[in-house]
Amino acid sequence: MIKLLKIEYQKIAPYKTFWVLFGLYLAVLGVVIFGTQSFINEFFVDVRKNSPIPIPTVSLYNFPDVWQNITYLGGYFKIFLAVLIVILVSNEFSFRTIRQNIINGMSKSEFLKSKLLFIFTISLASTLFLFISGIILGLTHTTYVSFSKVFNNTYFLFVYLLELFSFLSFAMLVGFLVKKSGFAIGILLFYSYIIERILWYKIPEEVSQYFPIRMIGKLIDVPNTALMKIFGINFRNFVNFTDLAIVVSYTILFVFLTYLLLKKRDI
Amino acid sequence: MKETILSINQLSKNYGRIRAVDNLSLDIEKGNVYGILGPNGSGKTTTIGIVLGVINADSGSFKWLGNELTNKERKHIGSIIETPLFYPYLTAISNLRIVADIKGIGYESIEKVLKTVDLFERKNDRFKTYSLGMKQRLALAAAMIGNPEMMILDEPTNGLDPQGIAETRNLIKRIASDGTTILLASHLLDEVQKVCSHVAVLNHGKTMFSGDVDEVLTDTLTIEIASDNLEELQKSLTDFSNLHSITKEGDKLVVRVKGKTNCGELNNFLFGKGIVLSHLSAKKKSLESYFLELLSEKND
Ligand SMILES: Nc1ncnc2c1ncn2[C@@H]1O[C@H](COP(=O)(O)OP(=O)(O)OP(=O)(O)O)[C@@H](O)[C@H]1O
Ligand SMILES: [Mg+2]
């Protein structure tokens, strides 16, 4: 396992495109996570002046709410990582290095395993980034810090990890299926943001609520901030176990389909 | 008898209507240098891809040392298929490290193989900055990493300059002389003649011929003969001292005779036995003419 990860690392270590995109991802993620609260509050400054009812200032960074808030925000940016994965997978096809890897003695399932390990590592890195951000933000914004307050809702981090891993497995499947990076990125974006969204409206809710991108996206629901409450909207501030099970099943399906593709097709 | 490393049994592969490999059978024995010789599109690369497990055959089977192919076998085979395949943004060294890591061996041999193919000076340059010939050399270096027991080389001299071609052929011979089994695919007769001990000639995915290179290339003369009684004729021929082989083709016998024997001698011999031939024609059919025929057939 370590060996496969090492091979993956060797493949990307000097690959500038990868590091630039990954750095950009972390930068954007950082700016958004650290900036959203003041952005919302600034935005409402004018509204607040003219509002008949008092609009509270939003605070996103209190323990333990910070975990749901930042993992929810972070979820929007997983597409960056998905694009990265698609590029890395389709590179293996366009350079035909997948062929050489296998000829040299990597089995097809090892090849798949190495990509999964890589996806997991990337997801873990992003989760760690959120963990550290959350700790910093929480400690600087929470008045009374206690151990349980800090760690109570950290399970959102694990759910976030699953959200990323699952979505990136989907991206990997698209990469294996389409092989050409530009085309694969197009399909990934088109499906995730357009096709499935259209289907949500065309197909009855009872069915469409179980679509993969939707399921993955709603693992962590919109946080209930004070702001939401004045609109009378109430979101889930917990994670639904059925959702988890469904997303895990989707992930297994993505990996299995990738495996089938790899097995059945000429490389 | 030598140990059979690879045994290919009635392999077939279609691409749509194109029959790329057609009922191909071939045995590869340990320590020999095999050439797969065939014009462009005759199925060499497809065959190699199948036995290395990256192309799925439609039917037929192949066995490595009597077993199904696993990555364990592949780790002991150094292979080049068609074109050099590397990560363009990685240096030669980094690319070879990945190869060594996949094979599960140390990095010690990397410098040596780079020196062997004359790329040591350029070892820290990225693959994409290499010329075609240098890329081909790097592929050869990668195939040599860890002294594999077998090498499968698909057109290894493609894109090399004359000096590079000569060096590569010598290198292959040297590796072979250490007992490494080699399977070399080429469309160049000359290359197979110079390097290989055995050859299989492929056309349209079929084996047209396979055997010992020396045997094929010894000056044999093929003579077609016929008489009223073919059986008697065939029997008498077995006494002929320079006989190489006899095959029956319709109402004629195709006789291959060795060395400098000519038609007259054969005729005299049979006449001495009281046989009068109703047909006699000589055809020189060395591997070369055979191969050229194949090529010209293709160009028709
Ligand atoms: N991926 C593919 N899709 C469709 N047809 C293919 C594919 N690969 C090979 N073929 C066809 O199969 C036949 C055999 O091709 P192959 O590459 O095995 O020939 P080759 O003997 O290696 O030729 P060359 O000397 O040009 O390398 C050809 O007719 C080719 O067009
Ligand atoms: Mg070829």
XYZ file of C-alpha atoms and ligand atoms in Angstrom:
599
model
C 0.000 0.000 0.000
C 2.778 2.372 0.959
C 4.539 1.206 -2.173
C 1.593 2.140 -4.389
C 1.275 5.499 -2.717
C 4.950 6.114 -3.238
C 4.570 5.373 -6.933
C 1.663 7.798 -7.151
C 3.734 10.397 -5.377
C 6.604 9.939 -7.811
C 4.185 10.515 -10.653
C 3.014 13.887 -9.370
C 5.959 15.216 -7.364
C 7.431 17.332 -10.188
C 4.103 17.820 -11.979
C 3.581 21.591 -11.860
C 0.025 21.572 -13.152
C -0.981 19.433 -10.227
C 0.649 21.565 -7.555
C -0.562 24.839 -9.033
C -4.151 23.616 -9.140
C -3.947 22.035 -5.712
C -2.381 25.183 -4.240
C -5.065 27.280 -5.869
C -7.695 25.017 -4.394
C -6.342 25.368 -0.871
C -5.993 29.119 -1.292
C -9.578 29.550 -2.446
C -10.817 27.208 0.242
C -8.887 29.175 2.882
C -10.149 32.553 1.697
C -13.732 31.362 1.634
C -13.641 29.668 4.993
C -11.908 32.497 6.756
C -13.785 35.216 4.914
C -17.411 34.131 4.726
C -18.485 35.402 8.096
C -17.277 38.943 7.586
C -18.519 38.850 4.002
C -22.052 38.028 5.136
C -21.969 40.582 7.916
C -20.604 43.321 5.621
C -23.218 42.472 3.063
C -25.986 42.935 5.577
C -24.704 46.201 7.017
C -26.879 48.289 4.700
C -29.819 45.963 4.930
C -29.650 46.115 8.682
C -29.901 49.915 8.684
C -33.166 49.928 6.804
C -34.696 46.803 8.213
C -37.787 47.053 10.368
C -36.849 43.918 12.223
C -33.422 43.481 13.784
C -31.065 41.359 11.726
C -28.505 39.598 13.872
C -24.855 39.463 12.910
C -23.878 36.005 11.853
C -21.260 34.078 13.678
C -20.097 30.960 11.930
C -17.025 30.088 13.855
C -18.237 29.112 17.303
C -17.499 25.655 18.559
C -19.154 23.296 17.826
C -21.121 24.910 14.941
C -17.930 25.738 13.123
C -17.549 22.119 11.968
C -20.804 21.934 10.094
C -20.377 25.455 8.762
C -16.962 25.002 7.262
C -17.499 21.470 5.982
C -20.668 22.694 4.313
C -18.774 25.544 2.671
C -15.871 23.291 1.755
C -18.241 20.962 -0.078
C -18.727 23.540 -2.809
C -15.093 23.372 -3.801
C -14.690 19.657 -4.244
C -15.147 20.154 -7.957
C -11.610 21.601 -8.080
C -10.219 18.339 -6.755
C -12.450 16.338 -9.067
C -11.011 18.184 -12.053
C -7.531 17.376 -10.763
C -8.345 13.706 -10.480
C -9.824 13.648 -13.962
C -6.652 15.235 -15.326
C -4.405 12.756 -13.549
C -6.440 9.743 -14.627
C -6.831 10.785 -18.236
C -3.129 11.629 -18.400
C -2.406 7.978 -17.772
C -4.430 7.213 -20.862
C -3.146 9.977 -23.107
C 0.484 9.231 -22.231
C -0.530 5.544 -22.329
C 1.519 5.113 -19.194
C -1.241 2.943 -17.757
C -0.289 0.434 -20.427
C 3.380 0.600 -19.514
C 2.626 0.442 -15.769
C 0.735 -2.780 -16.284
C 3.264 -4.278 -18.644
C 5.953 -3.510 -16.099
C 4.171 -5.628 -13.546
C 1.443 -3.626 -11.857
C -1.823 -5.508 -11.893
C -4.965 -3.755 -13.038
C -6.393 -3.893 -9.549
C -3.186 -2.459 -8.134
C -3.456 0.363 -10.599
C -6.979 1.054 -9.419
C -5.886 0.732 -5.815
C -3.116 3.254 -6.315
C -5.595 5.764 -7.717
C -7.994 5.132 -4.827
C -5.208 5.620 -2.322
C -4.338 8.845 -4.035
C -7.931 10.033 -3.949
C -8.126 9.156 -0.296
C -4.935 11.041 0.457
C -6.158 14.149 -1.349
C -9.488 13.976 0.462
C -7.686 13.537 3.742
C -5.449 16.515 3.026
C -8.456 18.720 2.401
C -10.144 17.411 5.553
C -7.040 18.125 7.608
C -6.947 21.599 6.144
C -10.505 22.131 7.363
C -9.696 20.627 10.728
C -6.828 23.026 11.286
C -8.858 25.964 9.990
C -11.733 24.969 12.255
C -9.522 24.761 15.314
C -7.995 28.162 14.617
C -11.338 29.824 13.882
C -13.078 28.155 16.792
C -10.451 29.039 19.331
C -10.417 32.660 18.250
C -14.198 33.032 18.144
C -15.572 30.962 20.984
C -15.930 32.586 24.347
C -16.044 29.546 26.590
C -13.997 26.750 25.136
C -14.403 23.271 26.524
C -13.127 19.955 25.251
C -16.556 18.588 24.463
C -17.576 21.792 22.718
C -14.561 21.565 20.454
C -14.878 17.928 19.516
C -18.595 17.279 19.726
C -19.363 17.897 16.098
C -16.081 16.861 14.560
C -17.896 13.927 13.004
C -18.786 16.404 10.276
C -15.151 16.129 9.237
C -15.519 12.393 8.656
C -18.667 12.953 6.688
C -16.820 15.592 4.669
C -14.073 13.073 4.012
C -16.663 10.639 2.691
C -18.274 13.376 0.596
C -14.950 14.135 -1.078
C -13.904 10.533 -1.494
C -17.205 9.629 -3.036
C -17.253 12.552 -5.451
C -13.645 11.979 -6.438
C -14.396 8.304 -7.099
C -17.080 9.532 -9.441
C -14.531 11.806 -11.115
C -12.148 8.866 -11.415
C -14.852 6.802 -13.097
C -15.462 9.601 -15.589
C -11.720 9.803 -16.242
C -11.474 6.070 -16.902
C -14.575 6.156 -19.049
C -13.731 9.127 -21.237
C -9.896 9.051 -21.229
C -9.463 12.464 -22.886
C -8.928 15.083 -20.214
C -10.723 18.046 -21.782
C -13.669 15.957 -22.742
C -13.763 14.204 -19.378
C -13.745 17.492 -17.464
C -16.562 18.696 -19.701
C -18.624 15.609 -18.985
C -17.954 15.813 -15.261
C -19.080 19.449 -15.046
C -21.943 18.977 -17.448
C -23.316 16.002 -15.585
C -22.810 17.371 -12.080
C -24.101 20.882 -12.692
C -26.487 20.597 -15.581
C -27.774 17.154 -16.490
C -28.496 15.947 -13.017
C -29.999 19.277 -12.018
C -32.364 19.199 -14.959
C -33.338 15.678 -14.026
C -34.139 16.786 -10.481
C -36.959 18.835 -11.960
C -38.033 16.393 -14.623
C -38.157 13.331 -12.448
C -40.362 12.999 -9.373
C -38.689 14.056 -6.165
C -39.080 10.616 -4.593
C -36.707 9.253 -7.187
C -34.495 12.191 -8.010
C -33.565 12.858 -4.415
C -31.473 9.700 -4.593
C -29.347 10.794 -7.540
C -25.650 10.472 -6.807
C -24.444 14.077 -7.003
C -27.440 15.225 -5.031
C -26.952 12.573 -2.373
C -23.286 13.380 -2.055
C -24.036 17.094 -1.879
C -26.677 16.883 0.806
C -24.761 14.699 3.232
C -23.980 17.911 5.054
C -26.994 20.168 4.938
C -27.121 23.962 4.953
C -26.245 25.093 8.468
C -28.898 26.784 10.559
C -27.437 30.174 11.213
C -29.229 32.909 13.034
C -29.812 34.393 9.631
C -31.705 31.369 8.397
C -33.897 31.406 11.417
C -35.299 34.796 10.624
C -36.399 33.465 7.286
C -38.063 30.672 9.147
C -36.053 28.036 7.354
C -34.869 25.135 9.384
C -32.232 22.782 8.096
C -30.883 19.558 9.366
C -28.038 20.071 11.760
C -27.206 16.407 11.869
C -26.218 13.767 9.367
C -28.765 11.237 8.215
C -27.622 7.660 8.538
C -29.524 6.503 5.460
C -27.789 9.196 3.433
C -24.431 7.891 4.593
C -25.315 4.342 3.641
C -26.510 5.402 0.200
C -23.408 7.459 -0.488
C -21.169 4.599 0.614
C -23.082 2.328 -1.777
C -22.642 4.808 -4.617
C -18.927 4.961 -3.903
C -18.628 1.201 -4.046
C -20.555 1.254 -7.302
C -18.234 3.879 -8.835
C -15.171 1.889 -7.861
C -16.679 -1.334 -9.109
C -17.618 0.174 -12.466
C -14.109 1.545 -12.821
C -12.762 -1.912 -12.097
C -15.014 -3.451 -14.732
C -13.912 -0.905 -17.316
C -10.303 -1.599 -16.521
C -10.804 -5.350 -16.754
C -12.911 -5.487 -19.877
C -11.287 -2.917 -22.081
C -8.038 -3.061 -23.976
C -5.536 -0.725 -22.451
C 14.305 -30.196 -24.663
C 14.364 -26.627 -23.474
C 11.810 -25.275 -21.087
C 8.859 -23.543 -22.730
C 8.448 -20.073 -21.292
C 5.484 -18.899 -23.281
C 3.043 -21.057 -25.096
C 0.469 -19.395 -27.334
C -2.437 -21.505 -28.405
C -4.818 -20.566 -31.237
C -5.076 -16.959 -30.291
C -7.531 -14.719 -32.172
C -8.443 -11.079 -31.908
C -10.795 -9.052 -34.077
C -11.133 -5.310 -34.329
C -14.523 -5.006 -35.891
C -14.149 -6.643 -39.268
C -10.374 -6.665 -39.118
C -8.875 -9.928 -37.997
C -5.743 -8.672 -36.262
C -4.636 -12.036 -34.887
C -5.902 -15.182 -36.519
C -5.580 -18.537 -34.796
C -1.992 -17.929 -33.875
C 0.041 -20.568 -32.066
C 3.636 -20.182 -30.999
C 5.948 -21.634 -28.378
C 8.805 -19.664 -26.918
C 11.613 -21.652 -25.380
C 13.935 -20.426 -22.730
C 17.170 -18.876 -23.880
C 16.229 -18.432 -27.511
C 15.882 -15.235 -29.464
C 12.608 -15.199 -31.332
C 11.710 -12.867 -34.090
C 8.161 -12.078 -35.018
C 8.506 -10.840 -38.524
C 5.662 -9.330 -40.440
C 4.673 -6.337 -42.516
C 2.858 -3.361 -40.985
C -0.505 -4.331 -39.627
C 0.236 -8.043 -39.548
C -0.646 -8.344 -35.865
C 2.727 -8.292 -34.111
C 1.882 -5.590 -31.614
C -1.564 -7.023 -30.991
C -0.085 -10.441 -30.235
C 2.425 -8.969 -27.813
C -0.266 -6.847 -26.180
C -2.345 -9.956 -25.618
C 0.382 -12.050 -24.043
C 1.261 -9.156 -21.759
C -2.338 -8.778 -20.663
C -3.172 -5.311 -21.941
C -5.264 -6.465 -24.873
C -8.035 -8.995 -24.395
C -8.085 -11.851 -26.885
C -11.395 -12.991 -28.389
C -10.446 -16.639 -28.244
C -7.508 -18.920 -27.675
C -5.166 -19.001 -24.746
C -1.612 -18.483 -23.698
C 0.399 -19.744 -20.766
C 3.500 -18.431 -19.090
C 5.494 -21.354 -17.718
C 2.259 -23.273 -17.764
C 0.351 -20.678 -15.752
C -2.052 -17.830 -16.327
C -0.372 -14.466 -16.629
C -0.028 -12.531 -13.382
C 1.902 -9.427 -12.516
C 4.579 -11.625 -10.989
C 5.592 -12.814 -14.452
C 5.431 -9.330 -15.867
C 7.859 -8.110 -13.234
C 10.464 -10.449 -14.685
C 9.860 -9.370 -18.256
C 11.278 -6.182 -19.701
C 8.912 -4.964 -22.380
C 8.551 -2.311 -25.007
C 5.306 -2.115 -26.921
C 5.237 -0.073 -30.093
C 6.319 3.331 -28.776
C 8.177 4.498 -25.686
C 5.629 5.257 -22.983
C 6.749 7.563 -20.188
C 5.541 10.532 -18.161
C 6.606 13.459 -20.360
C 7.114 15.908 -17.501
C 9.368 13.537 -15.539
C 13.102 13.165 -16.019
C 14.636 9.956 -17.306
C 15.724 9.077 -13.786
C 12.297 9.661 -12.284
C 10.646 7.647 -15.010
C 12.998 4.740 -14.461
C 12.465 4.935 -10.707
C 8.772 4.395 -11.258
C 9.585 1.354 -13.376
C 11.892 0.002 -10.660
C 9.269 0.654 -7.982
C 6.611 -1.188 -9.944
C 8.958 -4.116 -10.414
C 9.828 -3.981 -6.746
C 13.565 -3.640 -7.232
C 16.135 -1.122 -6.066
C 17.417 1.882 -7.962
C 20.987 0.545 -8.296
C 20.674 -0.618 -11.874
C 19.246 2.660 -13.158
C 22.558 4.407 -13.716
C 23.996 1.366 -15.395
C 21.192 0.966 -17.894
C 21.274 4.687 -18.667
C 24.965 4.386 -19.425
C 24.347 1.336 -21.575
C 21.975 3.241 -23.821
C 24.131 6.345 -23.786
C 21.685 8.584 -21.972
C 23.568 9.066 -18.750
C 24.472 12.661 -19.604
C 20.813 13.470 -20.197
C 19.464 11.600 -17.203
C 18.080 14.716 -15.538
C 16.317 16.011 -18.608
C 12.621 15.595 -18.923
C 11.339 12.884 -21.217
C 9.448 15.320 -23.416
C 12.690 17.108 -24.299
C 14.155 13.927 -25.797
C 14.456 13.214 -29.492
C 12.618 10.213 -30.913
C 15.767 8.095 -30.901
C 16.553 9.058 -27.319
C 13.044 8.142 -26.259
C 13.480 4.776 -27.888
C 16.767 4.295 -26.050
C 15.139 5.152 -22.767
C 12.483 2.539 -23.451
C 15.239 0.016 -24.011
C 16.897 1.093 -20.769
C 13.609 0.672 -18.921
C 13.213 -2.811 -20.353
C 16.678 -3.746 -19.105
C 16.156 -2.644 -15.521
C 16.818 -5.412 -13.047
C 18.189 -7.880 -15.622
C 14.865 -9.464 -16.542
C 14.718 -13.138 -17.489
C 12.924 -12.245 -20.657
C 12.629 -9.219 -22.892
C 9.806 -8.467 -25.255
C 10.836 -5.821 -27.710
C 8.403 -4.435 -30.243
C 10.319 -2.571 -32.947
C 13.158 -1.571 -30.622
C 15.202 0.125 -33.326
C 12.349 2.245 -34.604
C 13.544 5.830 -34.948
C 17.203 5.160 -34.237
C 20.044 6.386 -36.424
C 22.214 3.787 -38.211
C 24.748 3.802 -35.425
C 21.997 3.460 -32.853
C 20.481 0.594 -34.801
C 23.778 -1.252 -34.951
C 24.448 -0.613 -31.261
C 21.000 -1.734 -30.257
C 21.249 -4.935 -32.245
C 24.594 -5.702 -30.687
C 23.190 -4.921 -27.295
C 20.293 -7.314 -27.835
C 22.707 -10.007 -28.959
C 24.846 -9.421 -25.912
C 21.864 -9.644 -23.590
C 20.754 -12.797 -25.376
C 24.169 -14.361 -24.986
C 23.742 -14.084 -21.212
C 20.828 -16.473 -21.561
C 17.998 -13.947 -21.591
C 15.047 -15.070 -23.665
C 14.090 -12.456 -26.199
C 11.010 -11.910 -28.290
C 11.621 -9.316 -30.941
C 8.926 -7.984 -33.226
C 10.076 -6.314 -36.361
C 9.070 -5.600 -39.918
C 12.708 -5.669 -40.950
C 13.931 -8.981 -42.278
C 17.500 -7.855 -41.920
C 17.022 -7.193 -38.229
C 15.513 -10.576 -37.525
C 18.263 -12.272 -39.538
C 20.964 -10.480 -37.610
C 19.559 -10.902 -34.144
C 17.274 -13.905 -33.895
C 17.736 -17.628 -33.680
C 14.101 -18.418 -34.416
C 11.491 -16.683 -36.454
C 7.754 -16.674 -36.953
C 6.547 -14.894 -40.048
C 3.185 -13.231 -39.598
C 0.774 -11.969 -42.173
C -2.806 -10.857 -41.598
C -2.507 -12.242 -38.094
C -1.589 -15.731 -39.266
C 1.679 -17.545 -38.821
C 2.878 -18.136 -42.352
C 6.000 -19.851 -41.268
C 7.937 -20.542 -38.131
C 11.230 -22.203 -37.426
C 14.918 -21.892 -37.017
C 16.419 -18.808 -38.652
C 19.583 -20.614 -39.776
C 17.584 -23.362 -41.306
C 15.396 -20.981 -43.203
C 18.280 -18.918 -44.320
C 20.534 -21.742 -45.428
C 20.549 -21.687 -49.167
C 17.856 -24.142 -49.830
C 16.383 -24.608 -53.186
C 12.764 -25.481 -53.536
C 11.933 -27.727 -56.455
C 8.535 -28.801 -57.628
C 8.403 -32.199 -59.221
C 5.789 -34.650 -60.404
C 5.650 -38.074 -62.006
C 3.068 -40.721 -62.791
C 3.519 -42.331 -59.407
C 3.991 -39.845 -56.600
C 4.325 -42.460 -53.886
C 7.143 -44.205 -55.606
C 8.753 -40.842 -56.291
C 8.543 -39.824 -52.655
C 10.016 -43.137 -51.529
C 12.973 -42.885 -53.871
C 13.690 -39.343 -52.767
C 14.391 -40.368 -49.177
C 17.708 -41.772 -50.392
C 18.751 -38.440 -51.859
C 21.648 -37.220 -49.743
C 21.011 -33.481 -49.917
C 17.333 -33.697 -49.159
C 15.966 -31.170 -46.688
C 12.231 -31.779 -46.761
C 9.397 -33.047 -48.909
C 5.820 -31.865 -48.857
C 3.005 -32.949 -51.059
C 1.051 -30.193 -52.749
C -1.780 -31.466 -54.903
C -0.393 -33.648 -57.635
C 3.127 -32.341 -57.128
C 5.873 -32.800 -54.600
C 7.618 -29.771 -53.225
C 11.152 -30.741 -52.416
C 13.671 -28.615 -50.586
C 17.279 -29.494 -51.182
C 20.300 -28.212 -49.321
C 23.240 -26.094 -50.289
C 24.507 -25.997 -53.819
C 22.390 -28.833 -55.144
C 20.671 -27.967 -58.375
C 17.783 -29.329 -60.388
C 20.029 -31.323 -62.674
C 21.499 -33.356 -59.839
C 18.085 -34.234 -58.535
C 16.885 -35.166 -61.980
C 19.972 -37.343 -62.586
C 19.509 -39.057 -59.258
C 15.905 -39.930 -60.008
C 16.692 -40.950 -63.559
C 19.269 -43.343 -62.094
C 16.441 -44.884 -60.117
C 14.417 -45.311 -63.235
C 11.963 -42.488 -62.607
C 10.978 -40.105 -65.341
C 9.618 -36.766 -64.185
C 6.580 -35.261 -65.813
C 7.195 -31.906 -64.167
C 10.257 -30.149 -62.800
C 10.587 -26.529 -61.814
C 12.951 -24.764 -59.458
C 11.883 -22.022 -57.086
C 14.261 -20.276 -54.804
C 12.324 -19.549 -51.685
C 14.459 -18.281 -48.920
C 12.883 -16.396 -46.046
C 13.835 -13.255 -47.861
C 11.984 -13.994 -51.048
C 9.161 -15.324 -49.006
C 8.942 -12.166 -47.012
C 9.269 -9.954 -50.040
C 6.427 -11.841 -51.609
C 4.338 -11.144 -48.578
C 5.141 -7.480 -48.774
C 4.386 -7.209 -52.455
C 1.134 -9.040 -51.943
C 0.219 -6.346 -49.503
C 1.026 -3.598 -51.938
C -1.163 -5.015 -54.657
N -6.979 -0.373 -31.298
C -7.242 -0.816 -32.538
N -8.433 -0.587 -33.105
C -8.721 -1.033 -34.335
N -7.877 -1.747 -35.082
C -6.667 -2.015 -34.587
C -6.273 -1.558 -33.291
N -5.015 -1.983 -33.052
C -4.637 -2.656 -34.153
N -5.617 -2.681 -35.072
C -5.560 -3.357 -36.386
O -5.095 -4.673 -36.182
C -4.171 -5.037 -37.196
C -2.864 -5.471 -36.563
O -2.236 -4.354 -35.964
P -0.862 -4.446 -35.180
O -0.628 -3.141 -34.536
O -0.883 -5.640 -34.322
O 0.173 -4.664 -36.364
P 1.760 -4.712 -36.325
O 2.146 -6.003 -36.929
O 2.261 -4.408 -34.985
O 2.142 -3.538 -37.334
P 3.369 -2.507 -37.352
O 4.522 -3.167 -38.039
O 2.832 -1.390 -38.187
O 3.649 -2.107 -35.966
C -4.069 -3.847 -38.110
O -4.885 -4.073 -39.209
C -4.585 -2.696 -37.309
O -5.226 -1.754 -38.122
Mg 3.434 -2.856 -34.203
